[in-house]
């Protein structure tokens, strides 16, 4: 009873803003800092963090350059951080069992051999790359063909992954880029870039150039990809793009430019389909596919489509009023980046013009709600939350979208004519919140207060079921990198929009910290014993 009375009294004198500020600041966990010594290797320090990923348990992995070596750091189930050295580490992805898959390199005869690795505790398994053989669509080695280099493209936490490899004839024949689908330690050929495109007449091939989307892979191993076509019956700007979806390991043509749009009463046909490497297509575990498309012979039409349970629906299209504005219209060319989440909802970035749009071509992010509507997340010219008078500048096209319809992104904004860069997230109550902003103070320890100069978020759009690395999990935890005014960097996990409320962040904790006069943040995680090895 006494405690309840005390809490009521304290709450009555605290302002809402003070509690909110304390909550945001104290919902951070410091994972690692540049300049920290690596335990077990006191001669080396953690460098700038370059590639990072967060899993569903809130554990973190990242790569950092340590004295010219790319080192992968990964948290264990107990929160301890271990380090394993490798070369050129990038594209990190977590498996659901905590193992890591990533691109790396092996040094042989003073040459860097690009490979794909899996980290099992403290040992490496090479999944792809030289000197491995090339594989056919049945998973058998192709005599006389070998892999010259390989890179991880996508890895679903459930296990399936995708590898891009350059394969060559050992007798001196031409080299070809291929995409392999992998499970455990086995690979099979999925896409031959420059080879026959399924569902098209003989001689109609996938492009041999880079005009294709980054393929996505779900938990069952289904893959979706958009690509430009060449040869055969291809006619430029009429039928030279398409989308393919795998079923039981076989790619099938889903839609091709020039095909009738299913359900379109006016008989309209698909225009250009996605061929941009980083955007324009997405996939979830239910096999739902979201994508952008033009309309044939109508350069002023652009549409966001979603295929749910084999039914095609329109989510948004050019020249419709952009939700969240009174009269601005979607631009005809700016649907660039999208993601579909576990619930089958779609989020996308787009442009708007006219009406109350702040700029001649404002950019913003929108997302479907649980009742099927589309709502505005943020747009140029909008006040940036957490600032007195800051306004969002031109958005990038990258964001992340989780199963709770939460959206997280990094954005530029202006305060007093000065550009700043912070991280924001849309919470389950449909409110946009600041996560970390320049000027925020982070207490590392006693007497060590650092001021944020820039906050960064992983810049690749995804929906957490498409095999793309994520730093925003389904619980709403975010992994971000902070740059401080003293030149140091930190990896931080935020629970500010996490659901349910994270363990240890109670109302009493928030109250006491709000009255302390300075917000503090948990000290950095402990390191496990360092293991240095080379694949």
GROMACS .gro file of C-alpha atoms in nm, residues 73-339:
model
  267
   73UNK     CA    1   3.128  -1.057  -3.355
   74UNK     CA    2   2.826  -1.257  -3.239
   75UNK     CA    3   2.628  -1.265  -2.915
   76UNK     CA    4   2.562  -1.600  -2.750
   77UNK     CA    5   2.231  -1.703  -2.593
   78UNK     CA    6   2.362  -1.564  -2.263
   79UNK     CA    7   2.442  -1.225  -2.414
   80UNK     CA    8   2.819  -1.269  -2.427
   81UNK     CA    9   2.997  -1.140  -2.736
   82UNK     CA   10   3.253  -1.361  -2.907
   83UNK     CA   11   3.485  -1.273  -3.196
   84UNK     CA   12   3.596  -1.486  -3.489
   85UNK     CA   13   3.829  -1.345  -3.754
   86UNK     CA   14   3.768  -1.381  -4.126
   87UNK     CA   15   3.827  -1.182  -4.443
   88UNK     CA   16   3.582  -0.945  -4.616
   89UNK     CA   17   3.289  -1.040  -4.392
   90UNK     CA   18   2.956  -0.897  -4.513
   91UNK     CA   19   2.588  -0.984  -4.568
   92UNK     CA   20   2.545  -1.142  -4.225
   93UNK     CA   21   2.227  -1.343  -4.160
   94UNK     CA   22   2.115  -1.535  -3.851
   95UNK     CA   23   1.969  -1.885  -3.860
   96UNK     CA   24   1.694  -1.954  -3.605
   97UNK     CA   25   1.934  -2.181  -3.414
   98UNK     CA   26   2.177  -1.891  -3.366
   99UNK     CA   27   2.425  -1.988  -3.637
  100UNK     CA   28   2.547  -1.722  -3.879
  101UNK     CA   29   2.572  -1.734  -4.258
  102UNK     CA   30   2.770  -1.465  -4.439
  103UNK     CA   31   2.997  -1.373  -4.727
  104UNK     CA   32   3.369  -1.391  -4.660
  105UNK     CA   33   3.700  -1.476  -4.821
  106UNK     CA   34   3.980  -1.727  -4.803
  107UNK     CA   35   4.338  -1.627  -4.876
  108UNK     CA   36   4.517  -1.870  -5.108
  109UNK     CA   37   4.850  -1.800  -5.275
  110UNK     CA   38   4.818  -1.433  -5.180
  111UNK     CA   39   4.479  -1.411  -5.352
  112UNK     CA   40   4.137  -1.347  -5.198
  113UNK     CA   41   3.890  -1.625  -5.281
  114UNK     CA   42   3.530  -1.509  -5.223
  115UNK     CA   43   3.322  -1.771  -5.043
  116UNK     CA   44   3.004  -1.819  -4.838
  117UNK     CA   45   3.050  -1.936  -4.480
  118UNK     CA   46   2.846  -2.066  -4.192
  119UNK     CA   47   2.969  -2.004  -3.840
  120UNK     CA   48   2.893  -2.298  -3.609
  121UNK     CA   49   2.990  -2.183  -3.259
  122UNK     CA   50   3.360  -2.110  -3.323
  123UNK     CA   51   3.423  -2.313  -3.640
  124UNK     CA   52   3.357  -2.237  -4.006
  125UNK     CA   53   3.181  -2.445  -4.270
  126UNK     CA   54   3.231  -2.336  -4.631
  127UNK     CA   55   2.897  -2.350  -4.814
  128UNK     CA   56   2.998  -2.218  -5.155
  129UNK     CA   57   3.291  -2.079  -5.350
  130UNK     CA   58   3.626  -2.209  -5.477
  131UNK     CA   59   3.743  -2.478  -5.505
  132UNK     CA   60   3.393  -2.632  -5.498
  133UNK     CA   61   3.237  -2.778  -5.810
  134UNK     CA   62   2.948  -2.621  -5.999
  135UNK     CA   63   2.614  -2.789  -5.931
  136UNK     CA   64   2.317  -2.871  -6.152
  137UNK     CA   65   1.947  -2.830  -6.075
  138UNK     CA   66   1.934  -3.177  -5.917
  139UNK     CA   67   2.224  -3.103  -5.683
  140UNK     CA   68   2.487  -3.303  -5.874
  141UNK     CA   69   2.834  -3.174  -5.955
  142UNK     CA   70   2.885  -3.070  -6.318
  143UNK     CA   71   3.204  -3.234  -6.454
  144UNK     CA   72   3.467  -2.981  -6.560
  145UNK     CA   73   3.292  -2.683  -6.402
  146UNK     CA   74   3.391  -2.509  -6.080
  147UNK     CA   75   3.297  -2.206  -5.873
  148UNK     CA   76   3.532  -1.911  -5.912
  149UNK     CA   77   3.369  -1.694  -5.646
  150UNK     CA   78   3.047  -1.682  -5.444
  151UNK     CA   79   2.847  -1.436  -5.232
  152UNK     CA   80   2.549  -1.477  -5.002
  153UNK     CA   81   2.236  -1.314  -5.143
  154UNK     CA   82   1.971  -1.411  -4.890
  155UNK     CA   83   1.931  -1.650  -4.596
  156UNK     CA   84   1.601  -1.729  -4.428
  157UNK     CA   85   1.625  -1.796  -4.052
  158UNK     CA   86   1.449  -2.130  -4.107
  159UNK     CA   87   1.750  -2.254  -4.306
  160UNK     CA   88   1.712  -2.203  -4.685
  161UNK     CA   89   1.960  -1.961  -4.842
  162UNK     CA   90   2.059  -1.820  -5.182
  163UNK     CA   91   2.409  -1.786  -5.326
  164UNK     CA   92   2.526  -1.593  -5.631
  165UNK     CA   93   2.827  -1.765  -5.788
  166UNK     CA   94   3.052  -1.723  -6.088
  167UNK     CA   95   3.108  -2.065  -6.244
  168UNK     CA   96   3.358  -2.145  -6.517
  169UNK     CA   97   3.466  -2.431  -6.740
  170UNK     CA   98   3.807  -2.546  -6.623
  171UNK     CA   99   3.912  -2.606  -6.984
  172UNK     CA  100   3.885  -2.234  -7.055
  173UNK     CA  101   3.522  -2.191  -7.159
  174UNK     CA  102   3.313  -1.883  -7.077
  175UNK     CA  103   3.211  -1.801  -6.721
  176UNK     CA  104   2.848  -1.767  -6.613
  177UNK     CA  105   2.670  -1.618  -6.314
  178UNK     CA  106   2.423  -1.853  -6.147
  179UNK     CA  107   2.201  -1.847  -5.840
  180UNK     CA  108   2.209  -2.151  -5.614
  181UNK     CA  109   1.942  -2.245  -5.361
  182UNK     CA  110   2.094  -2.407  -5.054
  183UNK     CA  111   1.978  -2.609  -4.756
  184UNK     CA  112   2.230  -2.715  -4.492
  185UNK     CA  113   2.548  -2.796  -4.686
  186UNK     CA  114   2.390  -2.882  -5.024
  187UNK     CA  115   2.338  -2.658  -5.327
  188UNK     CA  116   2.135  -2.686  -5.645
  189UNK     CA  117   2.116  -2.461  -5.947
  190UNK     CA  118   1.809  -2.237  -5.946
  191UNK     CA  119   1.878  -1.959  -6.198
  192UNK     CA  120   2.126  -1.940  -6.483
  193UNK     CA  121   2.173  -1.572  -6.563
  194UNK     CA  122   2.189  -1.567  -6.942
  195UNK     CA  123   2.011  -1.903  -6.964
  196UNK     CA  124   1.659  -2.006  -7.064
  197UNK     CA  125   1.383  -1.831  -6.867
  198UNK     CA  126   1.110  -2.078  -6.758
  199UNK     CA  127   0.767  -2.022  -6.910
  200UNK     CA  128   0.899  -1.841  -7.219
  201UNK     CA  129   0.967  -1.961  -7.576
  202UNK     CA  130   1.300  -2.128  -7.650
  203UNK     CA  131   1.585  -1.879  -7.673
  204UNK     CA  132   1.422  -1.627  -7.440
  205UNK     CA  133   1.675  -1.591  -7.163
  206UNK     CA  134   1.729  -1.427  -6.827
  207UNK     CA  135   1.944  -1.120  -6.873
  208UNK     CA  136   2.317  -1.174  -6.842
  209UNK     CA  137   2.351  -0.817  -6.711
  210UNK     CA  138   2.262  -0.689  -6.364
  211UNK     CA  139   1.902  -0.596  -6.452
  212UNK     CA  140   1.727  -0.820  -6.199
  213UNK     CA  141   1.602  -0.795  -5.843
  214UNK     CA  142   1.779  -0.944  -5.547
  215UNK     CA  143   1.592  -1.276  -5.512
  216UNK     CA  144   1.394  -1.338  -5.193
  217UNK     CA  145   1.355  -1.675  -5.018
  218UNK     CA  146   1.099  -1.779  -4.754
  219UNK     CA  147   1.109  -2.046  -4.483
  220UNK     CA  148   0.992  -2.325  -4.715
  221UNK     CA  149   1.257  -2.237  -4.974
  222UNK     CA  150   1.022  -2.066  -5.220
  223UNK     CA  151   1.202  -1.798  -5.421
  224UNK     CA  152   1.078  -1.492  -5.609
  225UNK     CA  153   1.282  -1.286  -5.854
  226UNK     CA  154   1.215  -1.019  -6.115
  227UNK     CA  155   1.439  -1.001  -6.420
  228UNK     CA  156   1.487  -0.844  -6.758
  229UNK     CA  157   1.473  -1.079  -7.059
  230UNK     CA  158   1.677  -1.096  -7.377
  231UNK     CA  159   1.665  -1.292  -7.702
  232UNK     CA  160   1.388  -1.520  -7.828
  233UNK     CA  161   1.053  -1.345  -7.861
  234UNK     CA  162   1.161  -1.046  -7.653
  235UNK     CA  163   1.049  -0.703  -7.769
  236UNK     CA  164   1.195  -0.407  -7.584
  237UNK     CA  165   0.946  -0.219  -7.361
  238UNK     CA  166   0.669  -0.463  -7.457
  239UNK     CA  167   0.752  -0.800  -7.298
  240UNK     CA  168   1.112  -0.786  -7.179
  241UNK     CA  169   1.055  -0.812  -6.800
  242UNK     CA  170   0.897  -1.077  -6.579
  243UNK     CA  171   0.851  -1.223  -6.230
  244UNK     CA  172   0.921  -1.586  -6.140
  245UNK     CA  173   0.816  -1.781  -5.830
  246UNK     CA  174   0.954  -2.120  -5.735
  247UNK     CA  175   0.723  -2.407  -5.646
  248UNK     CA  176   0.875  -2.727  -5.507
  249UNK     CA  177   1.217  -2.616  -5.627
  250UNK     CA  178   1.117  -2.527  -5.984
  251UNK     CA  179   1.092  -2.164  -6.100
  252UNK     CA  180   0.767  -2.084  -6.278
  253UNK     CA  181   0.675  -1.768  -6.464
  254UNK     CA  182   0.427  -1.575  -6.251
  255UNK     CA  183   0.371  -1.262  -6.460
  256UNK     CA  184   0.531  -1.122  -6.774
  257UNK     CA  185   0.519  -0.772  -6.913
  258UNK     CA  186   0.245  -0.765  -7.175
  259UNK     CA  187   0.027  -1.022  -6.996
  260UNK     CA  188  -0.330  -0.925  -6.910
  261UNK     CA  189  -0.358  -0.800  -6.552
  262UNK     CA  190  -0.581  -1.055  -6.373
  263UNK     CA  191  -0.914  -0.907  -6.269
  264UNK     CA  192  -0.870  -0.581  -6.461
  265UNK     CA  193  -1.210  -0.502  -6.613
  266UNK     CA  194  -1.057  -0.271  -6.873
  267UNK     CA  195  -0.825  -0.541  -7.006
  268UNK     CA  196  -0.506  -0.356  -6.915
  269UNK     CA  197  -0.172  -0.532  -6.941
  270UNK     CA  198   0.135  -0.537  -6.720
  271UNK     CA  199   0.397  -0.280  -6.808
  272UNK     CA  200   0.758  -0.292  -6.685
  273UNK     CA  201   0.803  -0.531  -6.392
  274UNK     CA  202   1.076  -0.495  -6.126
  275UNK     CA  203   1.438  -0.527  -6.234
  276UNK     CA  204   1.598  -0.301  -5.971
  277UNK     CA  205   1.844  -0.498  -5.758
  278UNK     CA  206   1.738  -0.376  -5.413
  279UNK     CA  207   1.369  -0.301  -5.445
  280UNK     CA  208   1.036  -0.363  -5.615
  281UNK     CA  209   0.952  -0.717  -5.498
  282UNK     CA  210   0.889  -0.906  -5.171
  283UNK     CA  211   0.779  -1.248  -5.040
  284UNK     CA  212   0.651  -1.395  -4.712
  285UNK     CA  213   0.618  -1.745  -4.565
  286UNK     CA  214   0.260  -1.785  -4.692
  287UNK     CA  215   0.386  -1.737  -5.047
  288UNK     CA  216   0.227  -1.393  -5.082
  289UNK     CA  217   0.415  -1.174  -5.330
  290UNK     CA  218   0.417  -0.793  -5.343
  291UNK     CA  219   0.561  -0.607  -5.640
  292UNK     CA  220   0.549  -0.287  -5.840
  293UNK     CA  221   0.445  -0.270  -6.204
  294UNK     CA  222   0.375  -0.025  -6.478
  295UNK     CA  223   0.080  -0.050  -6.717
  296UNK     CA  224   0.158  -0.124  -7.081
  297UNK     CA  225   0.138   0.176  -7.315
  298UNK     CA  226   0.057   0.407  -7.026
  299UNK     CA  227   0.373   0.579  -6.899
  300UNK     CA  228   0.170   0.768  -6.639
  301UNK     CA  229   0.053   0.452  -6.459
  302UNK     CA  230   0.241   0.272  -6.184
  303UNK     CA  231   0.088   0.027  -5.937
  304UNK     CA  232   0.176  -0.154  -5.614
  305UNK     CA  233   0.028  -0.505  -5.643
  306UNK     CA  234   0.001  -0.788  -5.392
  307UNK     CA  235  -0.079  -1.150  -5.474
  308UNK     CA  236  -0.245  -1.306  -5.169
  309UNK     CA  237  -0.381  -1.662  -5.187
  310UNK     CA  238  -0.338  -1.649  -5.567
  311UNK     CA  239  -0.559  -1.339  -5.591
  312UNK     CA  240  -0.406  -1.019  -5.730
  313UNK     CA  241  -0.499  -0.692  -5.556
  314UNK     CA  242  -0.404  -0.328  -5.597
  315UNK     CA  243  -0.254  -0.161  -5.290
  316UNK     CA  244  -0.178   0.181  -5.440
  317UNK     CA  245  -0.147   0.341  -5.782
  318UNK     CA  246  -0.032   0.661  -5.943
  319UNK     CA  247  -0.261   0.964  -5.939
  320UNK     CA  248  -0.465   0.837  -5.644
  321UNK     CA  249  -0.478   1.063  -5.338
  322UNK     CA  250  -0.192   0.965  -5.109
  323UNK     CA  251  -0.333   0.864  -4.767
  324UNK     CA  252  -0.231   1.099  -4.488
  325UNK     CA  253  -0.244   1.401  -4.718
  326UNK     CA  254  -0.551   1.607  -4.801
  327UNK     CA  255  -0.501   1.627  -5.175
  328UNK     CA  256  -0.150   1.521  -5.282
  329UNK     CA  257  -0.137   1.247  -5.547
  330UNK     CA  258   0.095   0.951  -5.576
  331UNK     CA  259   0.364   1.015  -5.834
  332UNK     CA  260   0.373   0.792  -6.142
  333UNK     CA  261   0.733   0.674  -6.106
  334UNK     CA  262   0.828   0.665  -5.740
  335UNK     CA  263   0.699   0.330  -5.608
  336UNK     CA  264   1.048   0.197  -5.555
  337UNK     CA  265   1.081  -0.007  -5.240
  338UNK     CA  266   0.833  -0.239  -5.071
  339UNK     CA  267   0.801  -0.526  -4.824
   0.00000   0.00000   0.00000
